[in-house]
mmCIF file of C-alpha atoms in Angstrom:
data_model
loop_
_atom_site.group_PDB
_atom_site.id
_atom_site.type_symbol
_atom_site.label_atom_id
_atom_site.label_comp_id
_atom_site.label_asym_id
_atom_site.label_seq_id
_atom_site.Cartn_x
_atom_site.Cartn_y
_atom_site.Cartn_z
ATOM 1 C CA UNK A 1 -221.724 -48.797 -11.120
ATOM 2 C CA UNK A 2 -225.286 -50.485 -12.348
ATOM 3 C CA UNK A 3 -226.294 -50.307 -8.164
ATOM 4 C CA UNK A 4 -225.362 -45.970 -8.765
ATOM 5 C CA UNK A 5 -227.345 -45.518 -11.846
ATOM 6 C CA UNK A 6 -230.159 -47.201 -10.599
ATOM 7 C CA UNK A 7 -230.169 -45.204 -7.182
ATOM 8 C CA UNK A 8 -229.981 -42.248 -9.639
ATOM 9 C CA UNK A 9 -233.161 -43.240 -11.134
ATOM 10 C CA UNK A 10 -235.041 -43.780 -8.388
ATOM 11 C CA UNK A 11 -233.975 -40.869 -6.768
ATOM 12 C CA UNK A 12 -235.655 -38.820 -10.364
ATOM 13 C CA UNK A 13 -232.657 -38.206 -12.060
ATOM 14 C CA UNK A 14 -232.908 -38.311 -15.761
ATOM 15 C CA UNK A 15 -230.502 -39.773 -18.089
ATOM 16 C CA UNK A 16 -227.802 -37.448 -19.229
ATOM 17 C CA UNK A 17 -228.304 -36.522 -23.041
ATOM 18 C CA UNK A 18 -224.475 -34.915 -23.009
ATOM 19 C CA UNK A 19 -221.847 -36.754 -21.218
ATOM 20 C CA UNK A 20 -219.823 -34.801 -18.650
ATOM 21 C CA UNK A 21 -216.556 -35.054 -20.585
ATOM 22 C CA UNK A 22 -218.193 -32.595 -23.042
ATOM 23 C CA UNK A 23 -219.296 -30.247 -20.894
ATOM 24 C CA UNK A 24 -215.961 -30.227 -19.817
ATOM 25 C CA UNK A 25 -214.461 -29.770 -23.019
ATOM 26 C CA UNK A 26 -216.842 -27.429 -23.864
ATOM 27 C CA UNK A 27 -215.417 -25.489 -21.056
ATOM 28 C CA UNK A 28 -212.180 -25.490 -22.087
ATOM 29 C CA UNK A 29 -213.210 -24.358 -25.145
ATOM 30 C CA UNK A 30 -214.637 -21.211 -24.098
ATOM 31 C CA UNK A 31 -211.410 -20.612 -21.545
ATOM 32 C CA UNK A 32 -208.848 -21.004 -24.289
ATOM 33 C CA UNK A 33 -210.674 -19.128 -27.374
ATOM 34 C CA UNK A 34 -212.501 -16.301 -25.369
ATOM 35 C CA UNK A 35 -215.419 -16.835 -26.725
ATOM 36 C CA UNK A 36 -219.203 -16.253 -25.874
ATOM 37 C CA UNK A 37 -221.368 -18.570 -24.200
ATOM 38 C CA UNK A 38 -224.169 -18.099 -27.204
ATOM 39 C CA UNK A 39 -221.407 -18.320 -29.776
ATOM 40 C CA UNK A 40 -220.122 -22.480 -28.377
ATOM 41 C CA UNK A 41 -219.543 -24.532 -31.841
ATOM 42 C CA UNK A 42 -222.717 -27.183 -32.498
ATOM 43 C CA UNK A 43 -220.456 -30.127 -31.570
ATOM 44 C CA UNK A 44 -220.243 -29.326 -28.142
ATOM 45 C CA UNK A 45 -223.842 -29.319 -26.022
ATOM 46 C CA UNK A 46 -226.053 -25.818 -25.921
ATOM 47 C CA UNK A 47 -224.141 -23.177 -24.138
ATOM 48 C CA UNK A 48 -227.610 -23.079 -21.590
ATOM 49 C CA UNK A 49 -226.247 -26.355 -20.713
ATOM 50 C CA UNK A 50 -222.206 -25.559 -20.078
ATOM 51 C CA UNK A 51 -223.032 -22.153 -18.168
ATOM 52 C CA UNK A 52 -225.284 -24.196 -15.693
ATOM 53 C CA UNK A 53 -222.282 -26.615 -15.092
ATOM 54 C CA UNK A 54 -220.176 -23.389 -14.558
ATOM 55 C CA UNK A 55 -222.019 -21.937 -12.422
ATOM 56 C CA UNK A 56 -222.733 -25.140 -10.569
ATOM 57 C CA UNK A 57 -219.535 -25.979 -10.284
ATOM 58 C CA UNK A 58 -217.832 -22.087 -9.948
ATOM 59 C CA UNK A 59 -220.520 -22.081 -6.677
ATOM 60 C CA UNK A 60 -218.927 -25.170 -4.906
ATOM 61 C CA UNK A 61 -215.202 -24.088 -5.694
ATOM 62 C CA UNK A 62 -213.880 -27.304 -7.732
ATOM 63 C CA UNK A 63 -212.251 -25.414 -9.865
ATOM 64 C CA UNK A 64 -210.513 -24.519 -6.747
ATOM 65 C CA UNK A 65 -210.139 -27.810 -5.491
ATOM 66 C CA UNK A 66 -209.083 -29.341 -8.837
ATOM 67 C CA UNK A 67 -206.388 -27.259 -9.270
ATOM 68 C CA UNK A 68 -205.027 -27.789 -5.659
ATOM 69 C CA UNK A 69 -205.119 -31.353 -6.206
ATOM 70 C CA UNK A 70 -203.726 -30.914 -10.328
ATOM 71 C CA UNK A 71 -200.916 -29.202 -8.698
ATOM 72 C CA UNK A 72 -199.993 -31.424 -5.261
ATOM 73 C CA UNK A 73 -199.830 -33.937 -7.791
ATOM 74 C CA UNK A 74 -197.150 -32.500 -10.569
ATOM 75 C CA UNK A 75 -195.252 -31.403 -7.087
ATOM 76 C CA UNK A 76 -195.077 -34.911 -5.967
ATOM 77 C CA UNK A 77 -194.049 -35.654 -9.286
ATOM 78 C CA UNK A 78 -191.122 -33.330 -9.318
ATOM 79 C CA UNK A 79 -190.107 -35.088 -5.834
ATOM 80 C CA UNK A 80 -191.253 -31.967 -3.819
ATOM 81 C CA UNK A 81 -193.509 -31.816 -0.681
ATOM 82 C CA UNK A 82 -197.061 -32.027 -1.850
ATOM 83 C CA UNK A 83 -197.966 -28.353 -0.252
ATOM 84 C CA UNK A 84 -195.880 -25.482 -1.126
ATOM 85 C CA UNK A 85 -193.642 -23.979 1.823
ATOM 86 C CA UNK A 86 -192.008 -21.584 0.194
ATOM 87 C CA UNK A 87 -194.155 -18.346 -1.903
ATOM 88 C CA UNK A 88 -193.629 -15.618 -4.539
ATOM 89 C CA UNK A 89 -195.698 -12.644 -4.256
ATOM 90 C CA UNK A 90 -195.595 -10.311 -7.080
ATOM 91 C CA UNK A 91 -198.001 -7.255 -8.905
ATOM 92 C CA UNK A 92 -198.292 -5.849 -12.167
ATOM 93 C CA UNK A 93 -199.863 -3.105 -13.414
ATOM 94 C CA UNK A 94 -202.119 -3.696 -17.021
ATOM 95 C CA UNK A 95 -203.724 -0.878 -19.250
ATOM 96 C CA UNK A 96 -207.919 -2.023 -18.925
ATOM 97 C CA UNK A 97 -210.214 0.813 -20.485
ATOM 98 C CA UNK A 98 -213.307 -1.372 -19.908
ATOM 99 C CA UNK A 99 -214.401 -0.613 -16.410
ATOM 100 C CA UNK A 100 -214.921 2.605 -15.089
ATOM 101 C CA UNK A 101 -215.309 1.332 -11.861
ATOM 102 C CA UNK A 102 -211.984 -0.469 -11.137
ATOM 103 C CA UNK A 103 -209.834 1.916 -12.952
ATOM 104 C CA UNK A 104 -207.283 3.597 -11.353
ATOM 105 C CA UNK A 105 -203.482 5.500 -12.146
ATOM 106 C CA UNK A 106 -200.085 3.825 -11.535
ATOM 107 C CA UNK A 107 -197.781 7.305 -10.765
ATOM 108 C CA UNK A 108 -194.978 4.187 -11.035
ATOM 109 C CA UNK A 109 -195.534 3.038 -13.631
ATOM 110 C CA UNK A 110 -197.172 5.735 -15.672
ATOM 111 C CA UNK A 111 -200.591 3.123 -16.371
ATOM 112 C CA UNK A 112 -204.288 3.643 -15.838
ATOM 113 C CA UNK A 113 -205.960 0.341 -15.445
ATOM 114 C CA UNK A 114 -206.393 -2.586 -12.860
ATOM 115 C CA UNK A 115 -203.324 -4.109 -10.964
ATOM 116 C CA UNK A 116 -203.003 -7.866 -10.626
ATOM 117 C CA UNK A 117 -201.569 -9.376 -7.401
ATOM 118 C CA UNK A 118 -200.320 -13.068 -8.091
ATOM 119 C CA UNK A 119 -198.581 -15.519 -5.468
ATOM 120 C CA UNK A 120 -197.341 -18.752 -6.834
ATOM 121 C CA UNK A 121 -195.346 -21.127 -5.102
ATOM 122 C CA UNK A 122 -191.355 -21.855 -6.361
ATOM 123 C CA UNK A 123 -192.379 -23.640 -9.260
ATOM 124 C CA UNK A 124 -194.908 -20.552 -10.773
ATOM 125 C CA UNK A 125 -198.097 -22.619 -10.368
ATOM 126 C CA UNK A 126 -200.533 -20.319 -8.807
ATOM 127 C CA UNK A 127 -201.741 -20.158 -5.663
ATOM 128 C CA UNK A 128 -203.416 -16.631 -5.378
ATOM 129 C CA UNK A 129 -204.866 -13.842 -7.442
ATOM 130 C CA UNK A 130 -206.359 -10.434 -6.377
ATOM 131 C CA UNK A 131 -206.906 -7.871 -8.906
ATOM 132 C CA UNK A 132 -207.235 -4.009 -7.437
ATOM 133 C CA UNK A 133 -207.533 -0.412 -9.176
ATOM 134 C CA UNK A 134 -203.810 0.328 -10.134
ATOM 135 C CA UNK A 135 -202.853 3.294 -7.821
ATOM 136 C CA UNK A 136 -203.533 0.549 -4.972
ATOM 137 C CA UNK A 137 -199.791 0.505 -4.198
ATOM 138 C CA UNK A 138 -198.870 -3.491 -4.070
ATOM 139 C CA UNK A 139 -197.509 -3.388 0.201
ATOM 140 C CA UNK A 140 -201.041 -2.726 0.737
ATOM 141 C CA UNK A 141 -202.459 -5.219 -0.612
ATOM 142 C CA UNK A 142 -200.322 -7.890 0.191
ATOM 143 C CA UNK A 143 -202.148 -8.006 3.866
ATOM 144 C CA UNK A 144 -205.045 -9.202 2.038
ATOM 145 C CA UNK A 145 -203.025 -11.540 -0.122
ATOM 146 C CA UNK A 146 -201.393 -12.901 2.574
ATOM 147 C CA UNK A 147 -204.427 -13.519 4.357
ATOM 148 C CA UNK A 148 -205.453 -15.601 1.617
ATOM 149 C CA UNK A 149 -202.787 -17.696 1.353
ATOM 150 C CA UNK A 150 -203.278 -18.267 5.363
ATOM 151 C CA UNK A 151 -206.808 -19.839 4.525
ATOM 152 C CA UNK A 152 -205.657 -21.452 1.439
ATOM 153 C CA UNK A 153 -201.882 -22.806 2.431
ATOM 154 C CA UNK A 154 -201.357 -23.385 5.717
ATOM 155 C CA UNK A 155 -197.998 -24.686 4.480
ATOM 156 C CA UNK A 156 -196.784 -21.483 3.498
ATOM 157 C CA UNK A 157 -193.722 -20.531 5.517
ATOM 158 C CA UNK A 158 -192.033 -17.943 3.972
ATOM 159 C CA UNK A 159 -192.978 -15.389 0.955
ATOM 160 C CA UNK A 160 -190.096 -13.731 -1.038
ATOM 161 C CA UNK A 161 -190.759 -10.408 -2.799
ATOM 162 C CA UNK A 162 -189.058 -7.563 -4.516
ATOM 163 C CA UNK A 163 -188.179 -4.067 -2.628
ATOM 164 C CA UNK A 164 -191.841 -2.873 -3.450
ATOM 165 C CA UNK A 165 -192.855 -4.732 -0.139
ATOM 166 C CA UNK A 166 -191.126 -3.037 2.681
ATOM 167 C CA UNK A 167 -191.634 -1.078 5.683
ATOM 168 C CA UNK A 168 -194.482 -1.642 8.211
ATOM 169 C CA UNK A 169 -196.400 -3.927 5.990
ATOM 170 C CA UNK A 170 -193.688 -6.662 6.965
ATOM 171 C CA UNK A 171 -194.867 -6.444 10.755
ATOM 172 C CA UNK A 172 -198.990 -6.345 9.723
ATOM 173 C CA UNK A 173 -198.433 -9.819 8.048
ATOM 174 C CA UNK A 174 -196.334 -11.482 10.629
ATOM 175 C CA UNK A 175 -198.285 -10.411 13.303
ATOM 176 C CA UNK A 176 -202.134 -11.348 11.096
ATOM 177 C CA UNK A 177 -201.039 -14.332 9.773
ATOM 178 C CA UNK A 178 -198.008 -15.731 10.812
ATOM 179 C CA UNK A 179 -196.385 -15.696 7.333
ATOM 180 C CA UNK A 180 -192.483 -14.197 6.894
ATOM 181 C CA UNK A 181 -191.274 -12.306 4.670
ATOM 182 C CA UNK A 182 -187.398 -12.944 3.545
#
């Protein structure tokens, strides 16, 4: 450890005034309350400070990779495979009056708003998000969830669905991606 901290100094690094730990909880902090950067409690370090971790660390996707790992390991745990064989694709349409842009109408389900797309694997831990306008019907985009589960999971084997996800959508995946739908 005293051979790293020295090759840190020669290399110009400075001595950390706010330990990474609080960052980190600072982090959480702003995740679980909502709140703005500018308006972070004085306990934790400036907000200048945590947004340049989170965009540091947003930019080279370990949040990502922490969460793959967080969730092999409660998997293991359990005394399942590591990587998730079996997925559970799902949307849901939500009222957002925010953004112009990415609002759309749900016919369905009688909503204007966004439409969230969520696969998790058997135990609910998440393994994919995609968030559309809401009169994107779900089969559709399911191609490009299913895509990203490809790139993500390679374990992936089969995806179970509700009724939404039927006709010639079935045949698009199989033959992009090699995923099947039961």
């Amino acid at each position: 450890m005293a051979i790293y901290k020295e090759n840190l100094t020669e290399l110009g690094e400075r001595k950390r005034k706010h330990s990474l730990r609080s960052v980190w909880n600072a982090l959480l902090y702003v995740v679980k309350t909502g709140c703005q950067w500018r308006m972070l409690p004085v306990n934790f370090a400036k907000w200048q400070l945590v947004y340049y971790y989170y965009k540091k660390w947003s930019g080279l996707d370990c949040f990502d990779l922490l969460l793959a790992k967080l969730r092999e390991k409660v998997r293991s745990g359990m005394g399942q495979n590591r990587q998730a064989s079996l997925g559970i694709m799902d949307s849901q349409s939500v009222r957002w009056g925010n953004n112009r842009a990415l609002s759309g109408y749900d016919g369905n389900k009688k909503v204007k708003g966004i439409k969230r797309h969520v696969a998790t694997d058997k135990n609910g831990f998440l393994l994919a998000v995609m968030v559309t306008a809401a009169h994107v019907h779900h089969s559709k985009a399911a191609l490009l969830l299913a895509r990203v589960l490809k790139q993500l999971l390679c374990g992936i084997r089969t995806i179970a669905c509700d009724g939404g996800y039927r006709g010639e959508i079935i045949e698009q995946v199989k033959n992009v991606s090699d995923i099947f739908y039961k």
